[in-house]
Amino acid sequence: MSDARWRPHVTVAAYILGEGEQAGRLLWVRERTSAGLRINNAAGHLEPGETPLEGVCREVLEETGRRFRPEALLGLYLGPMREGARYLRIAFVGSVGPLERAQLDDPIEETLWLTPAELRARQNELRSALVLAGLDDYEAGRRWPLDLIRTLPPSLPPGPDPMSHALVILESHGDREARGRAGGEAAYAAMLDFAEGLKAQGELVLTTSLGTHQTRVRSGQPVLDGPFAECKELVGGIFLLAPQVTRERALQLAAECPAAAWATVEVRAMAPCFT
């Protein structure tokens, strides 16, 4: 038995389904390597403090310029020993949103929408055998729930304890009544979709919406019961963001939040009440 402990290189990869005019195709990257230009999944090493879901969302954004929406775990793939290294790949299936970044990671030459047959016809250009191994499972319909992989303890970025942020939705008094039932249901559905997207990207801890009625208590006694008659604004809902979400990213999410179209979306840092 060798005294040296073997440690695999853990990577994450995405099998990205096309939609609309790209239906039936998957999104790949063509990247520069020591062996020349090679086709690969959007993929890369899992970084310290990341969960696999956070890692694959980051890699897809960096290499394709699009935000990844994970739908299922595809499988775990252990590659052969190569030049003293062995790779354990965690592969996911999902879709992406519109292009957000024109500048991609330095090794990426271009992105390609290819059908499985078109990719197989270019086997001599593939980065590794892991690409086709995952494609075989993708075409066989293999899918596993995302929560099959659990990360313990909760992952946090290295370095000082990060600061969590919250998005606080401030609505003007009377806005809900003005929207009416149908408008309110449409707004609520848009907010649910927004929350699901954040959750899939590993950026959301929890969210809740709040009703318009309250009971205030002062000195141990209730003093008001009913709508927010004394307020110009009411707190319509809260999104508690994950600790790794920076203030800059929180501000971007506030601008992207559907509620920004009809309310004020306030970014608040989680901090002691005396600060």
Short mmCIF file of C-alpha atoms in Angstrom, two decimals:
data_model
loop_
_atom_site.label_atom_id
_atom_site.label_comp_id
_atom_site.label_asym_id
_atom_site.label_seq_id
_atom_site.Cartn_x
_atom_site.Cartn_y
_atom_site.Cartn_z
CA MET A 1 0.00 0.00 0.00
CA SER A 2 1.43 3.35 -1.01
CA ASP A 3 2.16 5.93 1.68
CA ALA A 4 0.86 8.66 -0.63
CA ARG A 5 -2.88 9.20 -0.42
CA TRP A 6 -4.52 9.52 -3.82
CA ARG A 7 -6.91 12.44 -4.26
CA PRO A 8 -9.02 12.82 -7.40
CA HIS A 9 -9.56 16.15 -9.11
CA VAL A 10 -13.26 16.95 -8.62
CA THR A 11 -14.91 18.73 -11.54
CA VAL A 12 -18.46 19.75 -12.48
CA ALA A 13 -19.98 19.71 -15.96
CA ALA A 14 -23.26 20.73 -17.60
CA TYR A 15 -25.33 19.08 -20.33
CA ILE A 16 -27.29 22.11 -21.48
CA LEU A 17 -30.58 21.59 -23.33
CA GLY A 18 -31.48 23.92 -26.15
CA GLU A 19 -34.88 25.59 -26.34
CA GLY A 20 -36.84 27.26 -29.13
CA GLU A 21 -34.81 27.27 -32.33
CA GLN A 22 -32.07 25.28 -30.58
CA ALA A 23 -34.41 22.48 -29.47
CA GLY A 24 -32.76 19.08 -29.92
CA ARG A 25 -29.28 20.57 -29.54
CA LEU A 26 -26.99 20.92 -26.58
CA LEU A 27 -24.64 23.78 -25.77
CA TRP A 28 -20.91 22.97 -25.85
CA VAL A 29 -17.73 25.00 -25.63
CA ARG A 30 -14.70 24.91 -27.91
CA GLU A 31 -11.64 25.67 -25.83
CA ARG A 32 -7.91 26.06 -26.25
CA THR A 33 -5.87 23.27 -24.63
CA SER A 34 -2.28 22.03 -24.77
CA ALA A 35 -3.50 19.58 -27.44
CA GLY A 36 -5.12 22.34 -29.52
CA LEU A 37 -8.79 23.30 -29.83
CA ARG A 38 -11.11 20.78 -28.16
CA ILE A 39 -14.89 20.49 -27.65
CA ASN A 40 -16.09 20.04 -24.09
CA ASN A 41 -19.01 20.63 -21.79
CA ALA A 42 -19.06 23.88 -19.89
CA ALA A 43 -17.02 22.39 -17.05
CA GLY A 44 -14.25 23.03 -14.55
CA HIS A 45 -12.82 22.32 -11.14
CA LEU A 46 -14.95 22.57 -8.03
CA GLU A 47 -13.53 25.43 -5.97
CA PRO A 48 -13.01 25.48 -2.17
CA GLY A 49 -16.22 26.33 -0.32
CA GLU A 50 -18.53 25.58 -3.26
CA THR A 51 -21.30 23.06 -3.49
CA PRO A 52 -21.43 21.13 -6.79
CA LEU A 53 -24.55 23.10 -7.80
CA GLU A 54 -22.85 26.42 -7.10
CA GLY A 55 -19.79 25.25 -9.01
CA VAL A 56 -21.63 24.19 -12.15
CA CYS A 57 -23.68 27.41 -12.22
CA ARG A 58 -20.48 29.43 -11.94
CA GLU A 59 -18.69 27.46 -14.65
CA VAL A 60 -21.59 27.75 -17.10
CA LEU A 61 -21.80 31.51 -16.60
CA GLU A 62 -18.03 31.95 -16.98
CA GLU A 63 -17.73 29.75 -20.08
CA THR A 64 -20.98 30.45 -21.95
CA GLY A 65 -22.04 33.86 -20.61
CA ARG A 66 -25.44 32.43 -19.64
CA ARG A 67 -27.01 31.54 -16.29
CA PHE A 68 -27.56 27.83 -15.76
CA ARG A 69 -30.86 26.42 -14.49
CA PRO A 70 -30.06 22.93 -13.14
CA GLU A 71 -32.86 20.40 -13.55
CA ALA A 72 -31.29 17.06 -12.60
CA LEU A 73 -28.10 15.27 -11.66
CA LEU A 74 -26.92 13.21 -14.63
CA GLY A 75 -24.23 11.11 -12.96
CA LEU A 76 -20.74 10.76 -11.48
CA TYR A 77 -17.91 9.81 -13.82
CA LEU A 78 -14.44 8.67 -12.77
CA GLY A 79 -11.98 9.06 -15.62
CA PRO A 80 -8.84 7.01 -16.23
CA MET A 81 -5.49 7.95 -14.73
CA ARG A 82 -3.81 10.43 -17.07
CA GLU A 83 -0.44 12.07 -16.51
CA GLY A 84 -0.58 11.29 -12.80
CA ALA A 85 -4.09 12.73 -12.36
CA ARG A 86 -7.56 11.25 -12.25
CA TYR A 87 -10.78 13.23 -12.56
CA LEU A 88 -14.12 12.70 -10.82
CA ARG A 89 -16.77 14.54 -12.82
CA ILE A 90 -20.18 15.50 -11.39
CA ALA A 91 -22.49 16.15 -14.33
CA PHE A 92 -25.81 17.99 -14.35
CA VAL A 93 -28.61 18.49 -16.88
CA GLY A 94 -30.33 21.83 -17.27
CA SER A 95 -31.06 24.83 -19.46
CA VAL A 96 -29.72 28.37 -19.72
CA GLY A 97 -31.10 31.87 -19.93
CA PRO A 98 -30.20 34.58 -22.46
CA LEU A 99 -26.64 35.70 -23.08
CA GLU A 100 -25.48 38.04 -20.29
CA ARG A 101 -21.72 38.19 -20.81
CA ALA A 102 -19.93 38.62 -24.13
CA GLN A 103 -16.50 38.15 -22.50
CA LEU A 104 -15.98 34.44 -21.76
CA ASP A 105 -13.22 32.69 -19.83
CA ASP A 106 -9.85 33.08 -21.52
CA PRO A 107 -9.50 29.46 -22.84
CA ILE A 108 -12.95 29.52 -24.49
CA GLU A 109 -12.79 30.11 -28.22
CA GLU A 110 -16.54 29.83 -28.91
CA THR A 111 -19.77 28.14 -27.90
CA LEU A 112 -21.50 25.60 -30.15
CA TRP A 113 -25.07 24.31 -30.38
CA LEU A 114 -24.76 20.70 -31.61
CA THR A 115 -27.10 17.72 -31.71
CA PRO A 116 -25.83 14.50 -30.11
CA ALA A 117 -25.26 13.07 -33.61
CA GLU A 118 -23.29 16.14 -34.68
CA LEU A 119 -21.11 15.88 -31.59
CA ARG A 120 -20.44 12.17 -32.12
CA ALA A 121 -19.34 12.96 -35.67
CA ARG A 122 -16.57 15.12 -34.16
CA GLN A 123 -15.25 12.60 -31.61
CA ASN A 124 -11.66 13.33 -32.57
CA GLU A 125 -12.16 16.92 -31.32
CA LEU A 126 -13.48 16.03 -27.84
CA ARG A 127 -11.58 17.05 -24.70
CA SER A 128 -11.98 13.67 -23.01
CA ALA A 129 -13.92 10.40 -23.03
CA LEU A 130 -16.03 11.74 -20.15
CA VAL A 131 -17.95 13.93 -22.63
CA LEU A 132 -19.42 10.92 -24.49
CA ALA A 133 -19.93 8.90 -21.30
CA GLY A 134 -22.27 11.57 -20.03
CA LEU A 135 -23.91 11.98 -23.43
CA ASP A 136 -24.73 8.26 -23.46
CA ASP A 137 -26.53 8.62 -20.12
CA TYR A 138 -28.24 11.82 -21.26
CA GLU A 139 -29.67 10.07 -24.34
CA ALA A 140 -30.66 7.05 -22.22
CA GLY A 141 -32.83 9.40 -20.13
CA ARG A 142 -30.93 8.92 -16.89
CA ARG A 143 -31.76 11.64 -14.38
CA TRP A 144 -31.36 11.87 -10.60
CA PRO A 145 -32.79 14.42 -8.15
CA LEU A 146 -30.56 17.40 -7.44
CA ASP A 147 -30.74 16.80 -3.70
CA LEU A 148 -29.03 13.43 -4.10
CA ILE A 149 -25.78 15.29 -3.37
CA ARG A 150 -25.66 16.84 0.09
CA THR A 151 -22.90 19.17 1.21
CA LEU A 152 -22.05 19.09 4.91
CA PRO A 153 -21.41 21.45 6.55
CA PRO A 154 -23.04 24.26 4.54
CA SER A 155 -20.40 25.59 2.20
CA LEU A 156 -19.08 29.09 2.68
CA PRO A 157 -16.40 30.99 0.78
CA PRO A 158 -12.88 30.86 2.25
CA GLY A 159 -11.64 33.76 4.33
CA PRO A 160 -13.59 36.01 6.73
CA ASP A 161 -17.21 35.18 7.51
CA PRO A 162 -19.30 36.52 4.63
CA MET A 163 -22.14 38.96 5.13
CA SER A 164 -25.60 37.86 4.06
CA HIS A 165 -27.94 40.25 2.32
CA ALA A 166 -31.69 40.41 1.96
CA LEU A 167 -33.93 41.88 -0.70
CA VAL A 168 -36.82 43.67 1.00
CA ILE A 169 -39.85 44.46 -1.17
CA LEU A 170 -41.47 47.78 -0.17
CA GLU A 171 -44.89 48.38 -1.71
CA SER A 172 -46.83 51.62 -1.59
CA HIS A 173 -50.02 51.48 0.45
CA GLY A 174 -52.96 50.73 -1.83
CA ASP A 175 -50.90 49.21 -4.66
CA ARG A 176 -52.27 45.71 -4.08
CA GLU A 177 -55.85 46.90 -4.18
CA ALA A 178 -55.14 48.85 -7.37
CA ARG A 179 -53.68 45.76 -9.07
CA GLY A 180 -56.73 43.66 -8.31
CA ARG A 181 -56.91 39.91 -7.94
CA ALA A 182 -55.75 38.98 -11.46
CA GLY A 183 -52.86 41.44 -11.42
CA GLY A 184 -51.84 40.27 -7.97
CA GLU A 185 -51.79 36.61 -9.01
CA ALA A 186 -49.67 37.44 -12.06
CA ALA A 187 -47.20 39.41 -9.93
CA TYR A 188 -47.03 36.60 -7.38
CA ALA A 189 -46.35 34.02 -10.12
CA ALA A 190 -43.52 36.17 -11.52
CA MET A 191 -41.95 36.41 -8.07
CA LEU A 192 -42.19 32.64 -7.57
CA ASP A 193 -40.37 32.07 -10.88
CA PHE A 194 -37.70 34.57 -9.82
CA ALA A 195 -37.25 32.76 -6.50
CA GLU A 196 -36.98 29.36 -8.20
CA GLY A 197 -34.25 30.70 -10.46
CA LEU A 198 -32.25 32.01 -7.49
CA LYS A 199 -32.70 28.74 -5.64
CA ALA A 200 -31.48 26.71 -8.63
CA GLN A 201 -28.37 28.91 -8.78
CA GLY A 202 -27.66 28.41 -5.08
CA GLU A 203 -28.21 32.10 -4.34
CA LEU A 204 -31.33 31.90 -2.16
CA VAL A 205 -31.72 30.68 1.43
CA LEU A 206 -35.43 31.43 1.84
CA THR A 207 -38.16 33.76 0.70
CA THR A 208 -41.62 34.67 1.90
CA SER A 209 -44.38 37.09 0.99
CA LEU A 210 -46.29 39.03 3.65
CA GLY A 211 -49.96 39.91 3.95
CA THR A 212 -51.34 43.40 4.47
CA HIS A 213 -52.81 42.88 7.94
CA GLN A 214 -50.87 43.27 11.16
CA THR A 215 -51.19 43.34 14.92
CA ARG A 216 -48.83 45.78 16.61
CA VAL A 217 -47.72 45.18 20.17
CA ARG A 218 -46.27 47.89 22.41
CA SER A 219 -45.50 47.44 26.11
CA GLY A 220 -46.97 43.97 25.90
CA GLN A 221 -50.34 45.16 24.59
CA PRO A 222 -51.79 44.99 21.04
CA VAL A 223 -52.42 48.53 19.82
CA LEU A 224 -53.65 48.11 16.24
CA ASP A 225 -55.26 45.36 14.24
CA GLY A 226 -55.96 45.78 10.57
CA PRO A 227 -54.39 47.08 7.38
CA PHE A 228 -51.32 49.28 7.47
CA ALA A 229 -53.41 52.42 7.73
CA GLU A 230 -50.60 54.49 9.29
CA CYS A 231 -47.91 53.49 6.77
CA LYS A 232 -47.06 54.89 3.35
CA GLU A 233 -45.20 51.65 2.52
CA LEU A 234 -45.59 48.06 3.57
CA VAL A 235 -43.10 45.20 3.46
CA GLY A 236 -44.49 42.91 0.78
CA GLY A 237 -41.86 40.19 0.96
CA ILE A 238 -38.29 39.23 1.80
CA PHE A 239 -35.60 37.27 -0.06
CA LEU A 240 -32.76 36.08 2.20
CA LEU A 241 -29.77 35.60 -0.08
CA ALA A 242 -27.01 33.03 0.39
CA PRO A 243 -23.85 34.20 2.21
CA GLN A 244 -21.67 33.96 -0.91
CA VAL A 245 -23.85 36.54 -2.73
CA THR A 246 -21.86 39.78 -2.71
CA ARG A 247 -23.40 43.21 -2.29
CA GLU A 248 -22.70 43.92 -5.96
CA ARG A 249 -24.55 40.76 -6.98
CA ALA A 250 -27.39 41.57 -4.54
CA LEU A 251 -27.80 44.97 -6.22
CA GLN A 252 -27.92 43.26 -9.62
CA LEU A 253 -30.58 40.85 -8.35
CA ALA A 254 -32.59 43.76 -6.96
CA ALA A 255 -32.63 45.31 -10.43
CA GLU A 256 -33.64 41.98 -12.00
CA CYS A 257 -36.40 41.30 -9.45
CA PRO A 258 -39.86 41.49 -11.07
CA ALA A 259 -41.10 43.57 -8.12
CA ALA A 260 -38.79 46.40 -9.20
CA ALA A 261 -41.44 47.18 -11.84
CA TRP A 262 -44.07 48.09 -9.23
CA ALA A 263 -42.27 48.48 -5.89
CA THR A 264 -39.01 49.48 -4.24
CA VAL A 265 -36.54 46.61 -3.83
CA GLU A 266 -34.22 47.45 -0.95
CA VAL A 267 -30.89 45.66 -0.38
CA ARG A 268 -30.21 45.23 3.33
CA ALA A 269 -27.17 43.64 4.99
CA MET A 270 -27.78 41.20 7.81
CA ALA A 271 -26.16 42.82 10.86
CA PRO A 272 -26.68 43.35 14.60
CA CYS A 273 -29.43 45.86 15.46
CA PHE A 274 -26.91 48.22 17.09
CA THR A 275 -24.93 48.76 13.86
#
